[in-house]
GROMACS .gro file of C-alpha atoms in nm:
model
  332
    1MET     CA    1   0.007   0.004  -0.007
    2GLU     CA    2   0.148   0.334  -0.105
    3PRO     CA    3   0.213   0.594   0.183
    4ASN     CA    4   0.001   0.882   0.193
    5LEU     CA    5   0.247   1.151   0.245
    6PRO     CA    6   0.223   1.520   0.161
    7ASP     CA    7   0.376   1.697  -0.153
    8VAL     CA    8   0.593   1.925   0.062
    9VAL     CA    9   0.748   2.108  -0.222
   10LEU     CA   10   0.395   2.216  -0.338
   11TRP     CA   11   0.296   2.329   0.011
   12SER     CA   12   0.623   2.520   0.023
   13ILE     CA   13   0.575   2.740  -0.296
   14PRO     CA   14   0.396   3.021  -0.112
   15ALA     CA   15   0.694   3.035   0.128
   16PHE     CA   16   0.946   3.041  -0.170
   17VAL     CA   17   0.782   3.318  -0.311
   18LEU     CA   18   0.731   3.529   0.001
   19LEU     CA   19   1.077   3.481   0.123
   20THR     CA   20   1.222   3.571  -0.222
   21VAL     CA   21   1.030   3.890  -0.225
   22ILE     CA   22   1.153   3.968   0.120
   23GLU     CA   23   1.533   3.905   0.018
   24MET     CA   24   1.485   4.125  -0.287
   25VAL     CA   25   1.318   4.410  -0.081
   26SER     CA   26   1.612   4.373   0.173
   27TYR     CA   27   1.857   4.460  -0.071
   28ARG     CA   28   1.677   4.740  -0.196
   29PHE     CA   29   1.652   4.921   0.130
   30HIS     CA   30   1.968   4.780   0.277
   31PRO     CA   31   2.208   4.736   0.000
   32ASP     CA   32   2.551   4.559   0.075
   33GLU     CA   33   2.813   4.637  -0.202
   34ASP     CA   34   3.009   4.331  -0.103
   35ALA     CA   35   2.726   4.087  -0.174
   36ALA     CA   36   2.642   3.913  -0.491
   37GLY     CA   37   2.273   4.055  -0.466
   38TYR     CA   38   2.031   4.019  -0.756
   39ASP     CA   39   2.076   4.067  -1.120
   40THR     CA   40   1.735   4.053  -1.315
   41LYS     CA   41   1.869   3.840  -1.614
   42ASP     CA   42   2.039   3.596  -1.369
   43ALA     CA   43   1.732   3.577  -1.158
   44ALA     CA   44   1.502   3.495  -1.469
   45THR     CA   45   1.770   3.230  -1.582
   46SER     CA   46   1.729   3.069  -1.251
   47LEU     CA   47   1.342   3.067  -1.237
   48THR     CA   48   1.340   2.939  -1.593
   49MET     CA   49   1.568   2.655  -1.514
   50GLY     CA   50   1.363   2.549  -1.224
   51LEU     CA   51   1.043   2.573  -1.413
   52GLY     CA   52   1.199   2.360  -1.674
   53SER     CA   53   1.331   2.100  -1.437
   54LEU     CA   54   0.976   2.042  -1.321
   55GLY     CA   55   0.874   1.915  -1.650
   56PHE     CA   56   1.179   1.742  -1.728
   57ASP     CA   57   1.176   1.555  -1.370
   58LEU     CA   58   0.838   1.430  -1.468
   59LEU     CA   59   0.976   1.242  -1.780
   60TRP     CA   60   1.282   1.100  -1.588
   61LYS     CA   61   1.067   0.979  -1.303
   62ILE     CA   62   0.856   0.743  -1.529
   63PRO     CA   63   1.169   0.497  -1.590
   64ILE     CA   64   1.303   0.572  -1.247
   65LEU     CA   65   0.988   0.487  -1.050
   66ALA     CA   66   0.965   0.154  -1.276
   67VAL     CA   67   1.311   0.076  -1.166
   68TYR     CA   68   1.242   0.155  -0.799
   69MET     CA   69   0.918  -0.052  -0.776
   70GLY     CA   70   1.064  -0.347  -0.935
   71VAL     CA   71   1.358  -0.351  -0.673
   72TYR     CA   72   1.071  -0.271  -0.423
   73GLU     CA   73   0.883  -0.566  -0.518
   74LEU     CA   74   1.188  -0.796  -0.524
   75THR     CA   75   1.318  -0.734  -0.175
   76PRO     CA   76   1.143  -0.921   0.108
   77LEU     CA   77   1.219  -0.620   0.342
   78ARG     CA   78   0.958  -0.347   0.432
   79VAL     CA   79   0.999  -0.028   0.632
   80PRO     CA   80   0.658   0.086   0.772
   81VAL     CA   81   0.584   0.448   0.756
   82LEU     CA   82   0.569   0.570   1.134
   83TRP     CA   83   0.678   0.906   1.251
   84TRP     CA   84   0.992   0.754   1.403
   85THR     CA   85   1.069   0.565   1.091
   86VAL     CA   86   1.004   0.870   0.871
   87LEU     CA   87   1.287   1.037   1.101
   88LEU     CA   88   1.514   0.763   1.030
   89MET     CA   89   1.439   0.769   0.657
   90LEU     CA   90   1.515   1.130   0.642
   91LEU     CA   91   1.860   1.057   0.811
   92ALA     CA   92   1.944   0.794   0.583
   93GLN     CA   93   1.825   0.976   0.245
   94ASP     CA   94   2.038   1.280   0.364
   95PHE     CA   95   2.335   1.043   0.395
   96PHE     CA   96   2.280   0.908   0.047
   97TYR     CA   97   2.217   1.271  -0.080
   98TYR     CA   98   2.586   1.348   0.057
   99TRP     CA   99   2.720   1.070  -0.160
  100SER     CA  100   2.511   1.152  -0.469
  101HIS     CA  101   2.600   1.514  -0.424
  102ARG     CA  102   2.995   1.445  -0.384
  103GLY     CA  103   2.987   1.212  -0.687
  104HIS     CA  104   2.826   1.464  -0.905
  105HIS     CA  105   3.115   1.693  -0.828
  106VAL     CA  106   3.406   1.432  -0.872
  107ILE     CA  107   3.278   1.227  -1.184
  108ARG     CA  108   3.272   1.453  -1.475
  109ILE     CA  109   2.964   1.307  -1.657
  110LEU     CA  110   2.767   1.358  -1.345
  111TRP     CA  111   2.903   1.712  -1.292
  112ALA     CA  112   2.763   1.795  -1.644
  113CYS     CA  113   2.426   1.764  -1.473
  114HIS     CA  114   2.505   1.942  -1.147
  115VAL     CA  115   2.716   2.222  -1.298
  116VAL     CA  116   2.372   2.401  -1.392
  117HIS     CA  117   2.312   2.469  -1.018
  118HIS     CA  118   2.659   2.633  -0.969
  119SER     CA  119   2.660   2.845  -1.302
  120SER     CA  120   2.540   3.167  -1.146
  121ARG     CA  121   2.780   3.423  -1.018
  122LYS     CA  122   2.510   3.542  -0.785
  123PHE     CA  123   2.404   3.363  -0.446
  124ASN     CA  124   2.028   3.448  -0.350
  125LEU     CA  125   1.717   3.252  -0.296
  126THR     CA  126   1.654   3.207  -0.673
  127THR     CA  127   1.976   3.051  -0.712
  128ALA     CA  128   1.831   2.747  -0.518
  129LEU     CA  129   1.574   2.728  -0.797
  130ARG     CA  130   1.845   2.698  -1.068
  131GLN     CA  131   1.807   2.311  -1.112
  132PRO     CA  132   1.928   2.075  -1.393
  133TRP     CA  133   1.720   1.923  -1.662
  134THR     CA  134   1.920   1.597  -1.661
  135SER     CA  135   1.860   1.476  -1.317
  136ALA     CA  136   1.827   1.123  -1.418
  137THR     CA  137   2.182   1.060  -1.301
  138VAL     CA  138   2.086   1.082  -0.931
  139TRP     CA  139   1.863   0.781  -0.885
  140PRO     CA  140   2.105   0.512  -0.850
  141PHE     CA  141   2.239   0.663  -0.539
  142TYR     CA  142   1.924   0.578  -0.342
  143LEU     CA  143   1.875   0.219  -0.466
  144PRO     CA  144   2.027   0.094  -0.126
  145LEU     CA  145   1.734   0.246   0.043
  146ILE     CA  146   1.471   0.092  -0.190
  147ALA     CA  147   1.661  -0.245  -0.127
  148CYS     CA  148   1.618  -0.206   0.247
  149GLY     CA  149   1.242  -0.179   0.205
  150VAL     CA  150   1.172   0.198   0.167
  151HIS     CA  151   0.880   0.267  -0.046
  152PRO     CA  152   0.966   0.482  -0.340
  153ALA     CA  153   0.687   0.725  -0.240
  154ALA     CA  154   0.850   0.744   0.105
  155LEU     CA  155   1.191   0.813  -0.050
  156ALA     CA  156   1.028   1.080  -0.274
  157PHE     CA  157   0.888   1.260   0.041
  158CYS     CA  158   1.224   1.250   0.216
  159GLN     CA  159   1.389   1.377  -0.120
  160SER     CA  160   1.139   1.656  -0.126
  161ALA     CA  161   1.184   1.774   0.231
  162ASN     CA  162   1.571   1.771   0.175
  163LEU     CA  163   1.516   2.005  -0.125
  164VAL     CA  164   1.278   2.229   0.057
  165TYR     CA  165   1.525   2.274   0.346
  166GLN     CA  166   1.821   2.379   0.122
  167PHE     CA  167   1.584   2.652  -0.028
  168TRP     CA  168   1.670   2.903   0.266
  169VAL     CA  169   2.061   2.813   0.261
  170HIS     CA  170   2.099   3.005  -0.054
  171THR     CA  171   2.133   3.364   0.095
  172GLU     CA  172   2.384   3.619   0.204
  173ARG     CA  173   2.145   3.781   0.411
  174VAL     CA  174   2.190   3.533   0.704
  175GLY     CA  175   2.541   3.527   0.883
  176LYS     CA  176   2.668   3.261   1.094
  177LEU     CA  177   2.424   3.093   1.333
  178PRO     CA  178   2.509   3.002   1.678
  179ARG     CA  179   2.782   2.735   1.694
  180PRO     CA  180   2.538   2.417   1.780
  181PHE     CA  181   2.379   2.471   1.474
  182GLU     CA  182   2.670   2.549   1.264
  183TYR     CA  183   2.817   2.225   1.380
  184VAL     CA  184   2.523   2.016   1.298
  185LEU     CA  185   2.325   2.181   1.019
  186ASN     CA  186   2.404   2.279   0.653
  187THR     CA  187   2.357   2.661   0.711
  188PRO     CA  188   2.398   2.966   0.476
  189SER     CA  189   2.753   2.995   0.582
  190HIS     CA  190   2.834   2.646   0.502
  191HIS     CA  191   2.649   2.664   0.159
  192ARG     CA  192   2.797   2.983   0.065
  193VAL     CA  193   3.153   2.799   0.075
  194HIS     CA  194   3.004   2.505  -0.134
  195HIS     CA  195   2.904   2.764  -0.422
  196ALA     CA  196   3.239   2.937  -0.413
  197SER     CA  197   3.504   2.916  -0.695
  198GLN     CA  198   3.816   2.981  -0.468
  199GLY     CA  199   4.046   2.693  -0.471
  200GLY     CA  200   4.028   2.619  -0.076
  201TYR     CA  201   3.643   2.626  -0.122
  202LEU     CA  202   3.610   2.402  -0.415
  203ASP     CA  203   3.433   2.057  -0.363
  204ARG     CA  204   3.343   2.149   0.001
  205ASN     CA  205   3.013   2.109   0.212
  206TYR     CA  206   2.807   1.864   0.024
  207GLY     CA  207   2.545   1.809   0.296
  208GLY     CA  208   2.184   1.861   0.245
  209ILE     CA  209   2.027   1.905   0.601
  210LEU     CA  210   2.329   1.792   0.797
  211ILE     CA  211   2.683   1.922   0.777
  212ILE     CA  212   2.805   1.638   1.000
  213TRP     CA  213   2.868   1.414   0.704
  214ASP     CA  214   3.130   1.638   0.563
  215ARG     CA  215   3.294   1.670   0.895
  216MET     CA  216   3.300   1.282   0.922
  217PHE     CA  217   3.425   1.214   0.559
  218GLY     CA  218   3.686   1.507   0.521
  219SER     CA  219   3.507   1.741   0.302
  220PHE     CA  220   3.400   2.021   0.541
  221ALA     CA  221   3.543   2.382   0.512
  222ALA     CA  222   3.438   2.671   0.716
  223GLU     CA  223   3.371   3.012   0.576
  224THR     CA  224   3.663   3.247   0.642
  225GLU     CA  225   3.717   3.480   0.313
  226ARG     CA  226   3.427   3.607   0.143
  227PRO     CA  227   3.316   3.361  -0.128
  228VAL     CA  228   3.355   3.434  -0.515
  229TYR     CA  229   3.051   3.263  -0.672
  230GLY     CA  230   3.022   3.081  -0.996
  231LEU     CA  231   3.260   2.849  -1.178
  232THR     CA  232   3.646   2.859  -1.211
  233LYS     CA  233   3.563   2.922  -1.608
  234ASN     CA  234   3.227   3.098  -1.598
  235ILE     CA  235   2.989   3.069  -1.895
  236ALA     CA  236   2.873   3.415  -2.045
  237THR     CA  237   2.524   3.316  -2.133
  238HIS     CA  238   2.160   3.341  -1.991
  239ASN     CA  239   2.039   3.111  -2.268
  240PRO     CA  240   1.861   2.821  -2.052
  241LEU     CA  241   1.914   2.557  -2.304
  242ARG     CA  242   2.292   2.648  -2.298
  243VAL     CA  243   2.316   2.664  -1.930
  244ALA     CA  244   2.168   2.297  -1.924
  245THR     CA  245   2.378   2.159  -2.186
  246HIS     CA  246   2.710   2.342  -2.195
  247GLU     CA  247   2.921   2.086  -2.016
  248TYR     CA  248   2.781   1.781  -2.210
  249ALA     CA  249   2.890   1.991  -2.529
  250ALA     CA  250   3.251   2.026  -2.374
  251ILE     CA  251   3.244   1.659  -2.295
  252ALA     CA  252   3.152   1.555  -2.654
  253ARG     CA  253   3.432   1.822  -2.794
  254ASP     CA  254   3.697   1.636  -2.555
  255VAL     CA  255   3.608   1.303  -2.653
  256ARG     CA  256   3.618   1.374  -3.031
  257ALA     CA  257   3.949   1.532  -2.969
  258ALA     CA  258   4.106   1.232  -2.752
  259GLY     CA  259   4.378   1.021  -2.909
  260SER     CA  260   4.298   0.697  -2.712
  261TRP     CA  261   3.999   0.501  -2.566
  262SER     CA  262   4.142   0.545  -2.218
  263GLU     CA  263   4.155   0.910  -2.256
  264ARG     CA  264   3.807   0.912  -2.372
  265ALA     CA  265   3.689   0.723  -2.074
  266GLY     CA  266   3.893   0.973  -1.860
  267ARG     CA  267   3.721   1.276  -2.025
  268VAL     CA  268   3.374   1.127  -1.916
  269PHE     CA  269   3.448   0.932  -1.607
  270ARG     CA  270   3.725   1.100  -1.427
  271GLY     CA  271   3.708   1.439  -1.251
  272PRO     CA  272   3.614   1.777  -1.417
  273GLY     CA  273   3.966   1.877  -1.412
  274TRP     CA  274   4.136   1.558  -1.516
  275GLN     CA  275   4.403   1.571  -1.803
  276PRO     CA  276   4.568   1.277  -1.955
  277ALA     CA  277   4.941   1.209  -1.871
  278PRO     CA  278   5.190   1.294  -2.152
  279ARG     CA  279   5.295   1.011  -2.359
  280PRO     CA  280   5.641   0.868  -2.295
  281GLY     CA  281   5.898   1.017  -2.498
  282ALA     CA  282   5.678   1.316  -2.611
  283GLU     CA  283   5.860   1.616  -2.682
  284ALA     CA  284   5.790   1.918  -2.436
  285ALA     CA  285   5.812   2.247  -2.616
  286VAL     CA  286   5.928   2.566  -2.472
  287PRO     CA  287   5.674   2.845  -2.567
  288VAL     CA  288   5.818   3.016  -2.887
  289PRO     CA  289   5.769   3.381  -2.917
  290ALA     CA  290   5.704   3.536  -3.261
  291PRO     CA  291   5.966   3.750  -3.422
  292VAL     CA  292   5.995   4.078  -3.309
  293SER     CA  293   6.012   4.374  -3.540
  294VAL     CA  294   6.173   4.689  -3.460
  295GLU     CA  295   6.137   4.986  -3.668
  296ALA     CA  296   6.384   5.270  -3.620
  297ALA     CA  297   6.323   5.613  -3.805
  298ALA     CA  298   6.634   5.722  -3.990
  299GLY     CA  299   6.573   6.035  -4.179
  300PRO     CA  300   6.289   6.027  -4.451
  301ALA     CA  301   6.278   5.637  -4.438
  302SER     CA  302   6.267   5.386  -4.159
  303VAL     CA  303   6.473   5.079  -4.129
  304ARG     CA  304   6.274   4.764  -4.039
  305VAL     CA  305   6.496   4.490  -3.862
  306ASP     CA  306   6.372   4.137  -3.778
  307VAL     CA  307   6.508   3.993  -3.454
  308PRO     CA  308   6.512   3.633  -3.505
  309ALA     CA  309   6.289   3.422  -3.261
  310PRO     CA  310   6.460   3.176  -3.044
  311VAL     CA  311   6.512   2.804  -3.183
  312ARG     CA  312   6.255   2.537  -3.064
  313ALA     CA  313   6.422   2.359  -2.759
  314GLU     CA  314   6.341   2.066  -2.555
  315ALA     CA  315   6.204   2.181  -2.204
  316PRO     CA  316   6.447   2.120  -1.919
  317ALA     CA  317   6.380   1.819  -1.687
  318SER     CA  318   6.249   2.058  -1.405
  319VAL     CA  319   5.963   2.201  -1.610
  320PRO     CA  320   5.660   1.961  -1.557
  321ALA     CA  321   5.488   1.846  -1.845
  322ALA     CA  322   5.145   1.943  -1.717
  323ALA     CA  323   5.284   2.292  -1.756
  324HIS     CA  324   5.252   2.248  -2.125
  325ALA     CA  325   4.908   2.069  -2.133
  326PRO     CA  326   4.620   2.253  -2.316
  327ALA     CA  327   4.357   2.420  -2.090
  328PRO     CA  328   4.058   2.207  -2.031
  329GLU     CA  329   3.743   2.294  -2.218
  330HIS     CA  330   3.502   2.217  -1.922
  331THR     CA  331   3.389   2.467  -1.666
  332ARG     CA  332   3.457   2.399  -1.300
   0.00000   0.00000   0.00000
């Protein structure tokens, strides 16, 4: 029998709208020059991505639900839906969310889905709505819960509750909370770090509701310097289709240009910043500047002197080969 659980996202929409309006008004009357704030085109893109994700999620849920129901029918285990089991399911779902979120940062084909959420250089409540249109990569991470007897409808409730919780952490208008909250919960301070593009902040604070998973598994970073939001290589577009697909296009270009099957696999399944090792014996080239032209005026005419460029030489052993690797096409 399917559990009768409320649609928490639907019930939360009025709160989403109200809080967003309050945040916009707060910037109007209490501006902060250091905060990312709002930009009309950026906010519109985030809203469009959020609305689009609702439609695409309906399509992805059809095959995903079929798989979940198949696994649920095969397992002999059953978890009853009681108040205390729902709390345990929320805890377990948040644990698997941590690993799903982490996986979507460290495996490039998964990052191609999640990069959408990090593509804004602003950080406000509309950023929470900037959701991917290809979320079909998330479902395998929750199969253990279904195999343990959690009904797919109960899992959907827990996922929705997790999503609703994370809405309010996308803001710069809330500073650090009292230490007990900061130690246990994902807060705006922790999530600002997650959306930052500085090197020390990259790939940190994956937790959904709880930050304790990051503390346990070594991915926690506290907010110290002010975050710079966006990607290490930002995309200059507000076109929703390009926002949704730009990293998939970059992967396709890299795969076409790859010189071996192992490199193709690396471009897809390794990290977003992965580069292949140089081939043994490959010549490393020192950058060769173009000839320098010097023109000296001498009376009525000018004399042009071409200074020859340095000849091509092998790089000294102290120069790492990675320094000569081409810049990756992906955004990070």
